[in-house]
Amino acid sequence: MRPAAFTYTRPATLADALRAMAGGAVPLAGGQSLLPAMRLRSATPQALVDLAGVAELSDAITCNDDILTIGARVTHNALLEHASLANEWPWLRAAAHALGDVQVRNLGTVLGNVCWADPRANMAVALLACDALVTAVAPSHGDGVDRIALSDFFTGFRSHALNGRLATSIEIKRRVGARGVYLEFSRQRQDLALVNVCVVRAAQYARVAVGGIDPMPVRLPEVEAAIVDGDSGDVVHALHENLVRGRHAPPQDHHGTDEYKLGLAVTLIKRALALGEVPA
Amino acid sequence: MSETQRVSVVIEVNGRSIAARVEPRLLLVDFLRDQAGIKSTRIGCEEGACGACTVELNGRTVKSCLVLAVGADGGHVATVEAVSRGRALSAVQEAFIGCNAMQCGYCTAGMVMSAEAFLKQRGGGEFSDEDIRHALSGNLCRCTGYLNIVQAVKVAAGRAQPYARAETPLRDGERWTGQPLARREDRRLVTGRGRYCDNYGDSHSLHAVAVRAERAHARIKHIDTARAKDMPGVHLVMTGAEAQAHWHPIVATIDMVSLNLPHRYAMAVDKVIFYGEPLALVVADNPYQAEDAARAVVVEYEDLPVNVDAVAAAAVGADSAALIYPDWHSNLQIEHAFSHGDVDGAFAAADLIVDEHIVSHRYGAQPMETRVVLANFDPGDESLVVRSSTQIPHQTRMYLARIFDLPETRIQVLADDVGGAFGAKLSVDCELLPVLASIVLGRPVKWFESRSEWMHAGPAARDYHTRSRAAFTRDGTLLAMETDILADMGVDGAERAAGLGMPLNGGNYAPGPYVLDTYRTRVRCVVTNKAPYSAYRGYGKDLANMLMERLLDQAAERLEIDPLDIRRRNLLHRYPHQVVTGPIIEQGSVRESLEKLAEVMDVPALRAEQARALAQGRHLGICMVPYIEPSGFAFPGSAFQNYESVAMRIQSDGSVRVMTGMQNIGQGIETSYAQVVADALGAPLADVTIAWGDTTSTPWGSGTFSSRGAMFAVGAIGDAADKLRARMLTGAANLLGVERAGIVIDNGMFRHAASGKSMSFAELAYACYVQPGSDVVLAGADAPLLEAIGTYRHPQVNWTPDAHGRIQVYAGHANGAEGALVEVDVETGRVDVLKVWMVADHGVVLNPLVLAGQIKGGVVQQLGGTLYEVYDYDEHGKPRASTLKEYGMPTVWAAPEIEIHHLTTPATSTKVGSKGGGEDGCIATSTVLMGAVEDALRPLGVKVMSSPLSPARVRAMIEAARDGASA
């Protein structure tokens, strides 16, 4: 099938893009999630605003003193080809590497993957474990930039807190000594994961993000606390306390029961902790 | 309605600037195909899963179906057409040919683009097999099983050798038959020049889209087409009720006494019986407009009870509203029973009875090319030309003539390259819609089934529910067996789809290659409100194999006999062997194949590895089973006959043209048949051409299915060649003025040793056609022309029942044995297939490269079905999967290492000694994977009697065994 009709603009400035969005246009970045949905006509936007020509939206990854910034137009493959990022944030690289395929990664953007807000979106889960922020601008704000923590960003199944604002970049604060592991379980490699996890640790710090067990990617604070406390028995206990039906609501599909997916999350987190390059 | 927006774009395609004003929604793939004339970028899905449309955009590979043409404005596109220069192919293209890295070729152009990009990016640096797989994971191939493609990438980088032999001259004593020649079709396919149905049509062609049911079982109360008719570009909107005036119901693919047929039209008239059933037709200027209008058709339904579960559907009462066809008074399409010997007595006397519910889930063929038709009815001379992606062009013409009341002579069916079929293109249903539209409108109309349409309403298969029992003595001797099979036909397995024979085969062939005289079977084919039930590679031989072999493994475990020994005890000893239900296994090597398999697998070493792994908490498992491959299905009451023919012509330059009704669906007939022709005639291989896919120029043929070509086409070639050789020898004797008996034919030459005289095929042919002419040249010959029809019937097919009612519907039986090594992750339930071994005996092999490709492709296809692929439905009968990803098509990651060995027991039924081949991998792969997973989980007490072996189900089996053990 083919997309339903829509009107199309390709503005050169952020102001024009925001104006189009204010008129109801849906932003188009790499399009690797939006276009399949439009082809199946499960998404039928009346208007698209193509961000490809917006000069203010960067296609660069920049590392300042303590902030890593991923521009709105950075593709997954651009992220994979970024040498220092791969050294310092190997779990982000692992998440991007397991995403889609070469062709999808050539067009799909990191920020687009986050804004698609699928509960199993690789980059969403991996970035959630990095305390990443989304920067966003609103049509009415003039030059003002909002920073939304990823932990506040996801509001439900494929929905987010942008409310008409345009996401412009992702920022990650550099954390000294941080080590992380991204793992996913899918039927075949590089399929959309059934469950994916990202565990990041540093001194007195742990983040556990999980996708596929709720309508949105979530963190597990009790498990994080147990990891920080350092008793592996407590971690296992926290996992089994936390990852039970009733506390989570995995998306419904024919690939497994809720219990199965929660069990996968437990297994993956255990493996991530065992495999993590974490000082004992 | 507001004016449609149009945007000017300029896109450079292979160095040429193409300017157009386009709708914003135009996909780049459509721009390339329709505006730039690039046909190599093909459409196989809707979600960017298949990668058949892969092109390079601004130096990076993208899927051109996930890019808007407006988004590519100002960009540079390179397609596979830019990869080769003139006749010179790239290293990747050459390697694809040399490795037989394609079969139907539909995915090939995209695959080449990905391979080229990978090697360019690597720039001669190091890479692993894993890197190759990463690079190709966005390109699906349904035919090859991917392994030859991975090999081709290595060959292109100079790190491995190709598999094929070049068409170099034969050495003394060699024959073309049996040479692993690179396929002739591959040059066309690897350059993107495959001639698939969607290549054809022009700007005058209209596009048909079906309006499909959004209920699984409901009365149609009202269809409102008014708004759709007013939409831009729309030429026709017609409901099923309106269409009745223009056509007849679908002609049954299989018809026989005792079989219930639906007698349905190709569009529903008063009620819909499955989700996605066509109920109206929209024709517009382009597919975008047609889809818009189809969505504007409003249908009111009155819901009826939905049959989702086959077991429940079988029990529906004679007056129930849940009956799909009330005039049947049940939901049974056919019930078949057979019994031989004292089954109950044998069970009563047995030392051991194994009794299992063995279940295979619903999955199917899923070729990369969906069904595509371009119909062109010419109202001037009332003729109809139909291009169709089909396995059976001649039957299609016959069906069209009957359905549309047209003289068959005015219909031409063309089916050039077909992008995979696997049994799913053996009947007509939706294909009739564009034909109807073309007849009504008098214009060419194209229909291109979308992947989601195939997913919802296309051909499905397997879906067997069985109870199977076997009786044994203490020493493992099989005394008796009983199989009770219930198969879910969806709405139909015989009229609009040809799958009904699958469960019947399962019941008939379950005794398989074993000595067993006491057997009872019942097969019930039940209709439900699901998509039709189609033939699919394996065709129930998979079920037969599974029933017997799974029971044998159970018996071996319970009797504490080695699984190989219990088979050695019961396998047939002598040929010909009549299966108790009737089939005759003429000759073969069932025992030898199994022994060879055990030898090449090195079972003791694998068992030691398994024990070591278990000590580390890893669960490895192995399984080995023999199989038989009945081939050349010829069924009473169907157009699948015990007959094939070819027309063979020596042309005036001495070249040979062979025209066959067999259809090329990717299995290499252009090459392997040419090898047989060259040997049979003594013609130079390069001078032989095989033509197919045109009902006007080829003699009637049954088409391609059931692995029949290596017997039927080859047999017919032999017959035609005999006739022509005799005639040519007479001609050569007349022209050379020598005794005919002394002439030897050698590589296109007639040589008379005693006189030293010789002449070429070309000289003889020209003399015959022109000077001095056939009256002189062929004086004394049986006919005055260098053209002959060759025919073939298989001596073993027999439709006259014996005293037990037994007939033989299969011509020949190849055989082999298959083994697998798997690892199961007990925490997640994931099954990794580490290696598959095949020992196959197809008699004399026509082209080992082609056969190995078929075997590898079949293994991965059935592996995909067993592990990943699922058609399932919610409680309202709505399909859950709409896309290839949701369905679970195997990607390059799914392909295990496959090691193939051959045994050769020449067939006596053809001069060449060849038997059917091509379904091997789809017969025993499910069985060995189930057995190997069970073997891996034996320490946990898990029994594996059903599929799919999805991680969630395997994990559930482990938990059930654990709960059972602790209960």
PDB file of C-alpha atoms in Angstrom, chain B residues 803-907:
ATOM      1  CA  ALA B 803      -8.694 -54.372  -3.923  1.00  0.00           C
ATOM      2  CA  HIS B 804      -7.891 -52.105  -0.963  1.00  0.00           C
ATOM      3  CA  GLY B 805      -8.749 -48.966  -2.891  1.00  0.00           C
ATOM      4  CA  ARG B 806      -5.122 -47.950  -3.224  1.00  0.00           C
ATOM      5  CA  ILE B 807      -3.767 -45.832  -6.062  1.00  0.00           C
ATOM      6  CA  GLN B 808      -0.443 -44.222  -6.875  1.00  0.00           C
ATOM      7  CA  VAL B 809      -0.573 -40.443  -7.337  1.00  0.00           C
ATOM      8  CA  TYR B 810       3.137 -39.830  -6.997  1.00  0.00           C
ATOM      9  CA  ALA B 811       5.497 -40.695  -9.800  1.00  0.00           C
ATOM     10  CA  GLY B 812       8.833 -41.067  -8.085  1.00  0.00           C
ATOM     11  CA  HIS B 813      10.434 -41.035  -4.671  1.00  0.00           C
ATOM     12  CA  ALA B 814      13.735 -39.425  -3.890  1.00  0.00           C
ATOM     13  CA  ASN B 815      15.056 -40.003  -0.412  1.00  0.00           C
ATOM     14  CA  GLY B 816      17.607 -38.878   2.079  1.00  0.00           C
ATOM     15  CA  ALA B 817      18.330 -38.220   5.706  1.00  0.00           C
ATOM     16  CA  GLU B 818      18.614 -35.034   7.701  1.00  0.00           C
ATOM     17  CA  GLY B 819      20.242 -34.184  10.994  1.00  0.00           C
ATOM     18  CA  ALA B 820      20.544 -31.089  13.116  1.00  0.00           C
ATOM     19  CA  LEU B 821      22.542 -29.782  16.043  1.00  0.00           C
ATOM     20  CA  VAL B 822      20.810 -27.117  18.128  1.00  0.00           C
ATOM     21  CA  GLU B 823      21.444 -25.193  21.278  1.00  0.00           C
ATOM     22  CA  VAL B 824      18.607 -24.085  23.520  1.00  0.00           C
ATOM     23  CA  ASP B 825      18.932 -21.181  25.915  1.00  0.00           C
ATOM     24  CA  VAL B 826      16.780 -22.530  28.718  1.00  0.00           C
ATOM     25  CA  GLU B 827      16.313 -19.133  30.337  1.00  0.00           C
ATOM     26  CA  THR B 828      14.927 -17.391  27.282  1.00  0.00           C
ATOM     27  CA  GLY B 829      13.721 -20.378  25.263  1.00  0.00           C
ATOM     28  CA  ARG B 830      15.744 -19.312  22.246  1.00  0.00           C
ATOM     29  CA  VAL B 831      16.678 -22.094  19.831  1.00  0.00           C
ATOM     30  CA  ASP B 832      19.892 -21.636  17.857  1.00  0.00           C
ATOM     31  CA  VAL B 833      20.371 -24.065  15.015  1.00  0.00           C
ATOM     32  CA  LEU B 834      24.113 -24.594  14.924  1.00  0.00           C
ATOM     33  CA  LYS B 835      24.323 -26.945  11.975  1.00  0.00           C
ATOM     34  CA  VAL B 836      22.208 -29.005   9.608  1.00  0.00           C
ATOM     35  CA  TRP B 837      23.408 -32.040   7.685  1.00  0.00           C
ATOM     36  CA  MET B 838      21.675 -33.418   4.617  1.00  0.00           C
ATOM     37  CA  VAL B 839      22.263 -36.646   2.749  1.00  0.00           C
ATOM     38  CA  ALA B 840      20.158 -36.650  -0.388  1.00  0.00           C
ATOM     39  CA  ASP B 841      19.606 -39.182  -3.160  1.00  0.00           C
ATOM     40  CA  HIS B 842      17.951 -37.840  -6.294  1.00  0.00           C
ATOM     41  CA  GLY B 843      19.371 -40.378  -8.664  1.00  0.00           C
ATOM     42  CA  VAL B 844      21.458 -38.708 -11.343  1.00  0.00           C
ATOM     43  CA  VAL B 845      21.612 -34.999 -10.550  1.00  0.00           C
ATOM     44  CA  LEU B 846      21.099 -32.620 -13.472  1.00  0.00           C
ATOM     45  CA  ASN B 847      23.061 -29.738 -11.963  1.00  0.00           C
ATOM     46  CA  PRO B 848      24.481 -30.217  -8.458  1.00  0.00           C
ATOM     47  CA  LEU B 849      24.832 -26.472  -7.934  1.00  0.00           C
ATOM     48  CA  VAL B 850      21.133 -25.959  -8.580  1.00  0.00           C
ATOM     49  CA  LEU B 851      20.119 -28.908  -6.411  1.00  0.00           C
ATOM     50  CA  ALA B 852      22.326 -27.814  -3.512  1.00  0.00           C
ATOM     51  CA  GLY B 853      20.774 -24.370  -3.750  1.00  0.00           C
ATOM     52  CA  GLN B 854      17.311 -25.877  -3.604  1.00  0.00           C
ATOM     53  CA  ILE B 855      18.228 -27.976  -0.581  1.00  0.00           C
ATOM     54  CA  LYS B 856      19.777 -25.090   1.353  1.00  0.00           C
ATOM     55  CA  GLY B 857      16.864 -22.818   0.522  1.00  0.00           C
ATOM     56  CA  GLY B 858      14.340 -25.442   1.572  1.00  0.00           C
ATOM     57  CA  VAL B 859      16.070 -26.064   4.893  1.00  0.00           C
ATOM     58  CA  VAL B 860      16.087 -22.387   5.812  1.00  0.00           C
ATOM     59  CA  GLN B 861      12.511 -21.964   4.636  1.00  0.00           C
ATOM     60  CA  GLN B 862      11.240 -24.782   6.834  1.00  0.00           C
ATOM     61  CA  LEU B 863      13.522 -23.683   9.657  1.00  0.00           C
ATOM     62  CA  GLY B 864      11.853 -20.286   9.428  1.00  0.00           C
ATOM     63  CA  GLY B 865       8.445 -21.915   9.546  1.00  0.00           C
ATOM     64  CA  THR B 866       9.359 -24.049  12.511  1.00  0.00           C
ATOM     65  CA  LEU B 867      11.020 -21.365  14.603  1.00  0.00           C
ATOM     66  CA  TYR B 868       9.713 -17.963  13.591  1.00  0.00           C
ATOM     67  CA  GLU B 869       6.869 -17.737  11.111  1.00  0.00           C
ATOM     68  CA  VAL B 870       3.299 -17.720  12.372  1.00  0.00           C
ATOM     69  CA  TYR B 871      -0.060 -16.883  10.899  1.00  0.00           C
ATOM     70  CA  ASP B 872      -2.318 -16.433  13.840  1.00  0.00           C
ATOM     71  CA  TYR B 873      -5.688 -14.878  14.446  1.00  0.00           C
ATOM     72  CA  ASP B 874      -7.509 -13.145  17.230  1.00  0.00           C
ATOM     73  CA  GLU B 875     -10.829 -14.435  18.546  1.00  0.00           C
ATOM     74  CA  HIS B 876     -12.692 -12.508  15.824  1.00  0.00           C
ATOM     75  CA  GLY B 877     -10.709 -14.204  13.084  1.00  0.00           C
ATOM     76  CA  LYS B 878      -8.598 -11.140  12.383  1.00  0.00           C
ATOM     77  CA  PRO B 879      -5.009 -11.941  11.388  1.00  0.00           C
ATOM     78  CA  ARG B 880      -2.446 -10.657  13.871  1.00  0.00           C
ATOM     79  CA  ALA B 881       0.410 -10.184  11.410  1.00  0.00           C
ATOM     80  CA  SER B 882       0.318  -7.599   8.632  1.00  0.00           C
ATOM     81  CA  THR B 883       4.000  -7.378   7.848  1.00  0.00           C
ATOM     82  CA  LEU B 884       6.921  -9.683   7.142  1.00  0.00           C
ATOM     83  CA  LYS B 885       8.526  -8.652  10.425  1.00  0.00           C
ATOM     84  CA  GLU B 886       5.451  -9.469  12.448  1.00  0.00           C
ATOM     85  CA  TYR B 887       5.104 -12.730  10.559  1.00  0.00           C
ATOM     86  CA  GLY B 888       8.734 -13.657  11.244  1.00  0.00           C
ATOM     87  CA  MET B 889      10.406 -14.120   7.864  1.00  0.00           C
ATOM     88  CA  PRO B 890      13.847 -15.634   8.357  1.00  0.00           C
ATOM     89  CA  THR B 891      16.660 -13.178   7.737  1.00  0.00           C
ATOM     90  CA  VAL B 892      20.291 -13.897   6.970  1.00  0.00           C
ATOM     91  CA  TRP B 893      20.781 -14.445  10.694  1.00  0.00           C
ATOM     92  CA  ALA B 894      18.534 -17.517  10.585  1.00  0.00           C
ATOM     93  CA  ALA B 895      20.703 -19.525   8.210  1.00  0.00           C
ATOM     94  CA  PRO B 896      22.749 -22.238   9.901  1.00  0.00           C
ATOM     95  CA  GLU B 897      25.746 -23.979   8.407  1.00  0.00           C
ATOM     96  CA  ILE B 898      24.404 -26.684   6.085  1.00  0.00           C
ATOM     97  CA  GLU B 899      26.536 -29.616   4.981  1.00  0.00           C
ATOM     98  CA  ILE B 900      25.216 -31.610   2.031  1.00  0.00           C
ATOM     99  CA  HIS B 901      26.178 -35.079   0.836  1.00  0.00           C
ATOM    100  CA  HIS B 902      24.769 -37.014  -2.084  1.00  0.00           C
ATOM    101  CA  LEU B 903      24.111 -40.657  -2.779  1.00  0.00           C
ATOM    102  CA  THR B 904      23.194 -41.718  -6.290  1.00  0.00           C
ATOM    103  CA  THR B 905      20.638 -44.400  -7.009  1.00  0.00           C
ATOM    104  CA  PRO B 906      19.751 -43.790 -10.666  1.00  0.00           C
ATOM    105  CA  ALA B 907      16.043 -43.697 -11.387  1.00  0.00           C
TER     106      ALA B 907
END
